[in-house]
XYZ file of C-alpha atoms in Angstrom:
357
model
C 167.794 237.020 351.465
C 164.511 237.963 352.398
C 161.265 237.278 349.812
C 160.520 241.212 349.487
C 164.281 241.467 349.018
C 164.603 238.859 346.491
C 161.786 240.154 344.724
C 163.361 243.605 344.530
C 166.372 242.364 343.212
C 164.370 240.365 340.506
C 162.648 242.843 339.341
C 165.498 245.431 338.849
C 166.389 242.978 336.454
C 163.537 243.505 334.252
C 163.760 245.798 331.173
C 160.713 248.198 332.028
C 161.696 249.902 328.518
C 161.349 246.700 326.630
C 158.134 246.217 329.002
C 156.702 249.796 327.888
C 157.399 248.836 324.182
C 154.932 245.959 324.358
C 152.162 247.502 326.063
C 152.061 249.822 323.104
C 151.835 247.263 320.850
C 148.895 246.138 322.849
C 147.661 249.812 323.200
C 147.969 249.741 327.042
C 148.688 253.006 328.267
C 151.641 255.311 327.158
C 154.804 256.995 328.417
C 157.047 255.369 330.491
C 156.781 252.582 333.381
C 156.771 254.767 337.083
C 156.124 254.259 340.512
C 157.120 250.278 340.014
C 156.981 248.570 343.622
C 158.086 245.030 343.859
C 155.516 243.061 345.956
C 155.705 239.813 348.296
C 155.371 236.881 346.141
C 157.717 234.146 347.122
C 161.205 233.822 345.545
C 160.677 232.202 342.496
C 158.146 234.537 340.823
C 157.852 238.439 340.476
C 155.144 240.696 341.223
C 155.805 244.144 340.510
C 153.345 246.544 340.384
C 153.452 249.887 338.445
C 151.756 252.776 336.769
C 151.442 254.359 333.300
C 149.478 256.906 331.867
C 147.165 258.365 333.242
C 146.943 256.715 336.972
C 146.189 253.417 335.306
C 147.728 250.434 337.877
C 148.699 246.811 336.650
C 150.547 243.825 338.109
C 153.127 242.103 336.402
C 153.629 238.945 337.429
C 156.388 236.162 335.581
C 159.077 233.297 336.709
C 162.216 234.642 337.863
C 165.075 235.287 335.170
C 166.483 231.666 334.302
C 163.307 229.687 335.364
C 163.062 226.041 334.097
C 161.099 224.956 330.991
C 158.161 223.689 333.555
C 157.745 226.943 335.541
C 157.530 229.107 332.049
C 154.841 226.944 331.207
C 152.982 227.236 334.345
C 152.901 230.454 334.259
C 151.024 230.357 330.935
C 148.538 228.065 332.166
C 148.201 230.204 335.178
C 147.386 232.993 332.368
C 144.743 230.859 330.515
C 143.165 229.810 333.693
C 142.592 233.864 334.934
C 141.591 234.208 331.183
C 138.680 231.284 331.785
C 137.199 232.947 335.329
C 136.657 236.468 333.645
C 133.223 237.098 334.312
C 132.795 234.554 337.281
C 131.447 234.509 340.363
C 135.168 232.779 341.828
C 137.151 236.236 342.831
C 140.040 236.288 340.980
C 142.448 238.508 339.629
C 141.443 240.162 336.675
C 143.466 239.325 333.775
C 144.613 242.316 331.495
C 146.834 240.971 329.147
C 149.493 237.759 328.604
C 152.567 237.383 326.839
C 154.328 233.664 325.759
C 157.326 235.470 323.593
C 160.226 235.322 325.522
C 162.217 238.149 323.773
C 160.540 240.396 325.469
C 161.594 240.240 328.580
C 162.834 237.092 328.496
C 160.673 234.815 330.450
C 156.526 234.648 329.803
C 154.426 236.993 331.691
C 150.761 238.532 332.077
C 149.716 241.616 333.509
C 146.530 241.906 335.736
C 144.698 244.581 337.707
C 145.802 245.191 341.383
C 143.713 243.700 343.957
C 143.018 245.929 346.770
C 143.263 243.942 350.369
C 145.602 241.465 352.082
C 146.869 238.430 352.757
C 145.977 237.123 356.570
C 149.321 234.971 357.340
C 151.930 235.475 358.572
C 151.233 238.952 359.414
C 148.802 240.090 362.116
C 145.599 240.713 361.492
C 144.532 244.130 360.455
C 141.604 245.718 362.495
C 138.834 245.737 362.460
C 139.599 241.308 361.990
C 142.047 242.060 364.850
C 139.348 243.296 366.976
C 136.570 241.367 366.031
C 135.841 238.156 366.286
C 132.569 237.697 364.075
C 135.038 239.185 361.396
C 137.855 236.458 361.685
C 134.980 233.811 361.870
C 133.903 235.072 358.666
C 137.236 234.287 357.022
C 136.845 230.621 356.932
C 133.561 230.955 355.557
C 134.720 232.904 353.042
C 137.299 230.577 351.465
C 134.577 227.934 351.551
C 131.916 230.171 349.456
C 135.315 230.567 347.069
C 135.395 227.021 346.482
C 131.918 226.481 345.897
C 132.106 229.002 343.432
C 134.995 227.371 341.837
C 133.462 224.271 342.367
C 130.366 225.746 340.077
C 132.242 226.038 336.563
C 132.318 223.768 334.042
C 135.571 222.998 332.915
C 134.391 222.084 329.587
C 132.263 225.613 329.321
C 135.107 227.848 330.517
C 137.540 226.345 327.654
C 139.425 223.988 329.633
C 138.465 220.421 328.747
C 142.347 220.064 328.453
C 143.501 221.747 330.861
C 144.411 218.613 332.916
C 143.654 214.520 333.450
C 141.070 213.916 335.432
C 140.609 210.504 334.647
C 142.481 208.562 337.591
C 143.207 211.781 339.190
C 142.636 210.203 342.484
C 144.869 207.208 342.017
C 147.555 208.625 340.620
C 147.925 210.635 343.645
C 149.148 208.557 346.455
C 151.971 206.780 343.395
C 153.296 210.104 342.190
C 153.832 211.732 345.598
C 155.791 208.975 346.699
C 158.351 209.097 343.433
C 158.916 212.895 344.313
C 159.213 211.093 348.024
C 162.368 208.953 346.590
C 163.630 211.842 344.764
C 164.620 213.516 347.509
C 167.700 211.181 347.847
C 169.672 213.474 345.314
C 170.118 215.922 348.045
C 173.104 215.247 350.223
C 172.683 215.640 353.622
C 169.034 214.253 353.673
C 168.111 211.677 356.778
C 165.828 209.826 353.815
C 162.107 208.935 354.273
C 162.466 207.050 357.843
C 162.986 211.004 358.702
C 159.010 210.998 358.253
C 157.436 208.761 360.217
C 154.157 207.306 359.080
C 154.703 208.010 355.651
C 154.082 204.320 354.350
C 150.939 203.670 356.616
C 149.343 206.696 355.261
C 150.230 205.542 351.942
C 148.662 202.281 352.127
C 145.558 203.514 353.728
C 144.845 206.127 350.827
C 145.215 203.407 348.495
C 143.048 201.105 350.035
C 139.818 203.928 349.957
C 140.451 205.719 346.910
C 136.655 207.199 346.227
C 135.451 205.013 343.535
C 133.741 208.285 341.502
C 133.700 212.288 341.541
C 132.965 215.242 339.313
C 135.670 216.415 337.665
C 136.151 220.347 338.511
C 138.994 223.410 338.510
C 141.174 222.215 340.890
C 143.216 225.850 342.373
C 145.842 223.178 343.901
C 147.295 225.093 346.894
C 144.431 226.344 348.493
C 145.427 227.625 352.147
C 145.166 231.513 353.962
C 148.733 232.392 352.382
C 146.895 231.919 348.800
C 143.594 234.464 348.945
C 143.103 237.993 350.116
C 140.818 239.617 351.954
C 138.683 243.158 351.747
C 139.733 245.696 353.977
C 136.337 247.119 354.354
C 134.252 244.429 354.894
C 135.213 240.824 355.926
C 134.985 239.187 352.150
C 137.078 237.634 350.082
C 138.465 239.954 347.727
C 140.792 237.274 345.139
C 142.210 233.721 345.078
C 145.524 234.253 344.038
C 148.562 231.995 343.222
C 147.172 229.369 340.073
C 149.715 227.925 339.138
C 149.347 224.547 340.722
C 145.300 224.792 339.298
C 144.235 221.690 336.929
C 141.161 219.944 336.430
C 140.453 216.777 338.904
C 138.753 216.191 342.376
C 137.694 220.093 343.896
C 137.197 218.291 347.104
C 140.733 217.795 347.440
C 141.069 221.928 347.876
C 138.681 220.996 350.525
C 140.907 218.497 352.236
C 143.733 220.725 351.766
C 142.205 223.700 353.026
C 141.077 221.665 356.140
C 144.591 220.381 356.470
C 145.990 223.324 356.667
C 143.612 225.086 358.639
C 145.587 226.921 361.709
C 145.105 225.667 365.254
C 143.939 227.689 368.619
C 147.525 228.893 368.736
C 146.933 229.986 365.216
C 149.487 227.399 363.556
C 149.025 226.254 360.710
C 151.039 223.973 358.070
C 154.395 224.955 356.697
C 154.611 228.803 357.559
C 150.345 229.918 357.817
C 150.216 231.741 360.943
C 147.176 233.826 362.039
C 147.444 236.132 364.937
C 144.679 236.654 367.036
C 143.127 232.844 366.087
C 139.977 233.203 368.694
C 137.005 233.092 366.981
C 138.396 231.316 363.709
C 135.851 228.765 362.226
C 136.722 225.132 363.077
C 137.727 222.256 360.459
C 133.818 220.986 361.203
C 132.301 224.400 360.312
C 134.195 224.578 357.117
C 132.967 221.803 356.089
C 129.341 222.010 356.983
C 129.337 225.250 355.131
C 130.672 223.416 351.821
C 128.566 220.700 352.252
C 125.808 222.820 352.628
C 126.410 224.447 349.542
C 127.810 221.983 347.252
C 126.245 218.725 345.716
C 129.326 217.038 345.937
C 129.238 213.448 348.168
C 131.303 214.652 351.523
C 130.955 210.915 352.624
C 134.585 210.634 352.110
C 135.858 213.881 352.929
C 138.348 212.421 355.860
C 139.805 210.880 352.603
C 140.647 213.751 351.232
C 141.868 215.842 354.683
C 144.593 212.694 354.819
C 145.650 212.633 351.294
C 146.133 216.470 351.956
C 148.125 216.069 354.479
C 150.104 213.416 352.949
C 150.894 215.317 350.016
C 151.651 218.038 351.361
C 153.923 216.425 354.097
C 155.620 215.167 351.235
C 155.865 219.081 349.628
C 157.606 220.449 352.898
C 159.884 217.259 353.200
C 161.265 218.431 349.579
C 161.863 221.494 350.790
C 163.979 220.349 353.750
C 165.685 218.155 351.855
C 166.907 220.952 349.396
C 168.103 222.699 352.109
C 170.082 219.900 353.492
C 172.276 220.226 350.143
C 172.234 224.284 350.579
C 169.793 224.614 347.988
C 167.186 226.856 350.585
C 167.669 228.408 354.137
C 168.083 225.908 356.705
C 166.024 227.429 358.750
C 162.852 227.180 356.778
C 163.784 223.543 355.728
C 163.594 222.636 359.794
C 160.406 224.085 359.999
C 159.171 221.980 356.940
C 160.393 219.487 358.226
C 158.711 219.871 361.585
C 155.060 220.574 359.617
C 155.981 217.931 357.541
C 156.109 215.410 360.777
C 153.208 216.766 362.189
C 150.874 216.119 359.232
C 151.757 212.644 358.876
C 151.350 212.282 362.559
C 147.514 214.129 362.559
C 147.167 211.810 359.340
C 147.747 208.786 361.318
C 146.025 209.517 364.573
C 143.070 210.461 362.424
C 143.106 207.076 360.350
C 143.293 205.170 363.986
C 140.400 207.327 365.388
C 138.555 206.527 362.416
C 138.855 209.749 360.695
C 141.251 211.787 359.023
C-alpha cells in the first residue's frame, strides 16, 4: 500500500464528529468537519487536512490508530516543541492547538495551520526551481539559514531545559546506535551486521574523536530535503516540518546530517531523497561555509559530525531492511535501505582514510 493510500485509509478511521466536538470545547470554529484531504506523511502518522466554518483551514496531525506508548509520546513532544518556536525566526508550522486525552480520538494529536509550498524529493521540481538554476542553488542555502536560526534559541528561554540530555550527548551516540545495530537480530531473515561493511571501523573512529565540548541547542533530529518545504513564489524556505525526532544536544549534528544526506550530481541522495534536475544544487562545501559563516559554533570538527551522520543513519536504513526481511515493510524499500545504508558506511570510511569525513 502506497503512503497517500495508507494515509487515506487512516484517516477514514478517525471520528471527525468526536473531532468537531472538541474543537468546540476549544472554541475553534463550528459546524461540521468538510473538505478533509488526507496528505503524504509517511505510514505511521496522519495528516489530514480540513475545513470548518467559515473557510478556516487546519492540519491534524497524530500516530496512527494502535501506535506504541513511545510514538504517543513523541507526538506530544513534537506538540510542545511547535508550542516553544511560536514567534521565532526558525519557520515552522504554526501550532493551533494540542490534545494528550486519548478518548477523543483515541491517540494524542495537535492541530496546526496549513503551510502553503512543497516538499522537493522525490518529486520533480516545480518551475520556476525546475528551470532555474540560481533558484535550486538557493535551496541549500536555505536549509542552512534554518539551522542557524534554530541554532539561535535558547533551550532554556523557549521552556525546554528538559526537553532532552545533553550532557554526554555526543558519547552516547556511537554506544546506543550500535545496541539498535544488535537488535536487528530479532528479525528473521536478516544477513546480520557483516551485511554492512565498515560498520565497526567507523565505530571506533567516532569514539576515538568525540569533540571534547559544544553548546547545547534544539536538535530537529532528521534534518534532510524530505523534512522542510519550500515557497512556491519565491525560492525560501517556507517550514521545517517532521519534529518528532527534535531534542536538545549538539545542532551541528543536523549539520552533519544534512551534509550526509545531501543528494549527488545525479541527484541521489540517502535512503529515498531524490531531486530532479540536481544542476546547480549547492555543494556539501558551500553548505557549510554558509553555516559557518553564520554561526559561532567551532566547525573544526565538522567531518566528525558528517561521519557520525552517516553512521547513524546507516544504522536507521539497516533497521529498516531488516524489518522487511521478517515481512514487517516492503521488500523493496528495505533493498534500497539497505543499498544507502552500504553506501554511507562506505563514503564514511573513504572519508576517514582521506582524512575527512
Amino acid at each position: 500500500m502506497s503512503a497517500t493510500a495508507a494515509q487515506a485509509e487512516a484517516h477514514r478511521a478517525l471520528d471527525l464528529d468526536a473531532l468537531a466536538h472538541w474543537m468546540d470545547g476549544q472554541g475553534l470554529g463550528e459546524g461540521p468537519i468538510g473538505k478533509a484531504t488526507a496528505l503524504t506523511g509517511g505510514t505511521q502518522n496522519i495528516l489530514l487536512r480540513f475545513r470548518r466554518g467559515a473557510g478556516v483551514e487546519y492540519v491534524l496531525r497524530c500516530p496512527r490508530p494502535g501506535a506504541g506508548p513511545e510514538a504517543r509520546r513523541g507526538f506530544l513532544r513534537e506538540a510542545r516543541l511547535l508550542r516553544a518556536l511560536g514567534g521565532s525566526a526558525v519557520p515552522h508550522p504554526e501550532l493551533i492547538a494540542a490534545c494528550d486525552d486519548g478518548a477523543v480520538l483515541g491517540v494524542p494529536f495537535y492541530l496546526m495551520a496549513p503551510v502553503e509550498g512543497f516538499t522537493a524529493t522525490p518529486h520533480p521540481l516545480p518551475p520556476p526551481y525546475a528551470d532555474d538554476a540560481a533558484w535550486r542553488r538557493q535551496l541549500g542555502l536555505e536549509m542552512v539559514d534554518g539551522l542557524l536560526s534554530l541554532g539561535e534559541i535558547d533551550p532554556g528561554q523557549a521552556g525546554l531545559a528538559d526537553f532532552g540530555k545533553p550532557e554526554g550527548f555526543l558519547e552516547r551516540q556511537v554506544p546506543r546506535w550500535l545496541r539498535h545495530l544488535d537488535e536487528c537480530r530479532q528479525y528473521a531473515g536478516w544477513p546480520g551486521r557483516q551485511a554492512l561493511p565498515g560498520v565497526d571501523e567507523v565505530a571506533q573512529w567516532l569514539r576515538e574523536r568525540v569533540p571534547a565540548r559544544f553548546t547545547p541547542g534544539i536538535l530537529h533530529g532528521d534534518y534532510h530535503f524530505g523534512n522542510v518545504m519550500f515557497r512556491r513564489d519565491s525560492p525560501r524556505l517556507a517550514a521545517i516540518i517532521d519534529w518528532e525526532l527534535a531534542t536538545i544536544g549538539d545542532p551541528l549534528l543536523d549539520l552533519g546530517w544534512l551534509v550526509a544526506t545531501w543528494p549527488d550530481a545525479q541527484g541521489r541522495g540517502a535512503g529515498t531523497i531524490r531531486i530532479a534536475p540536481a544542476a546547480g544544487l549547492a555543494t556539501p562545501a558551500e553548505l557549510v561555509q554558509r553555516y559557518g559563516a553564520g554561526s559561532r559554533r567551532d566547525l573544526s570538527a565538522v567531518d566528525w559530525y558528517v561521519a557520525l551522520a552517516r553512521f547513524k543513519l546507516g544504522i536507521m536504513l539497516e533497521a529498516s531492511h531488516a524489518r522487511s526481511c521478517a515481512g514487517m515493510g516492503a521488500r523493496d524499500t528495505g533493498e534500497q535501505h539497505h543499498a544507502s545504508a552500504v553506501r554511507l558506511l562506505e563514503q564514511a570510511r573513504d572519508a576517514i582514510g582521506a582524512g575527512h569525513a
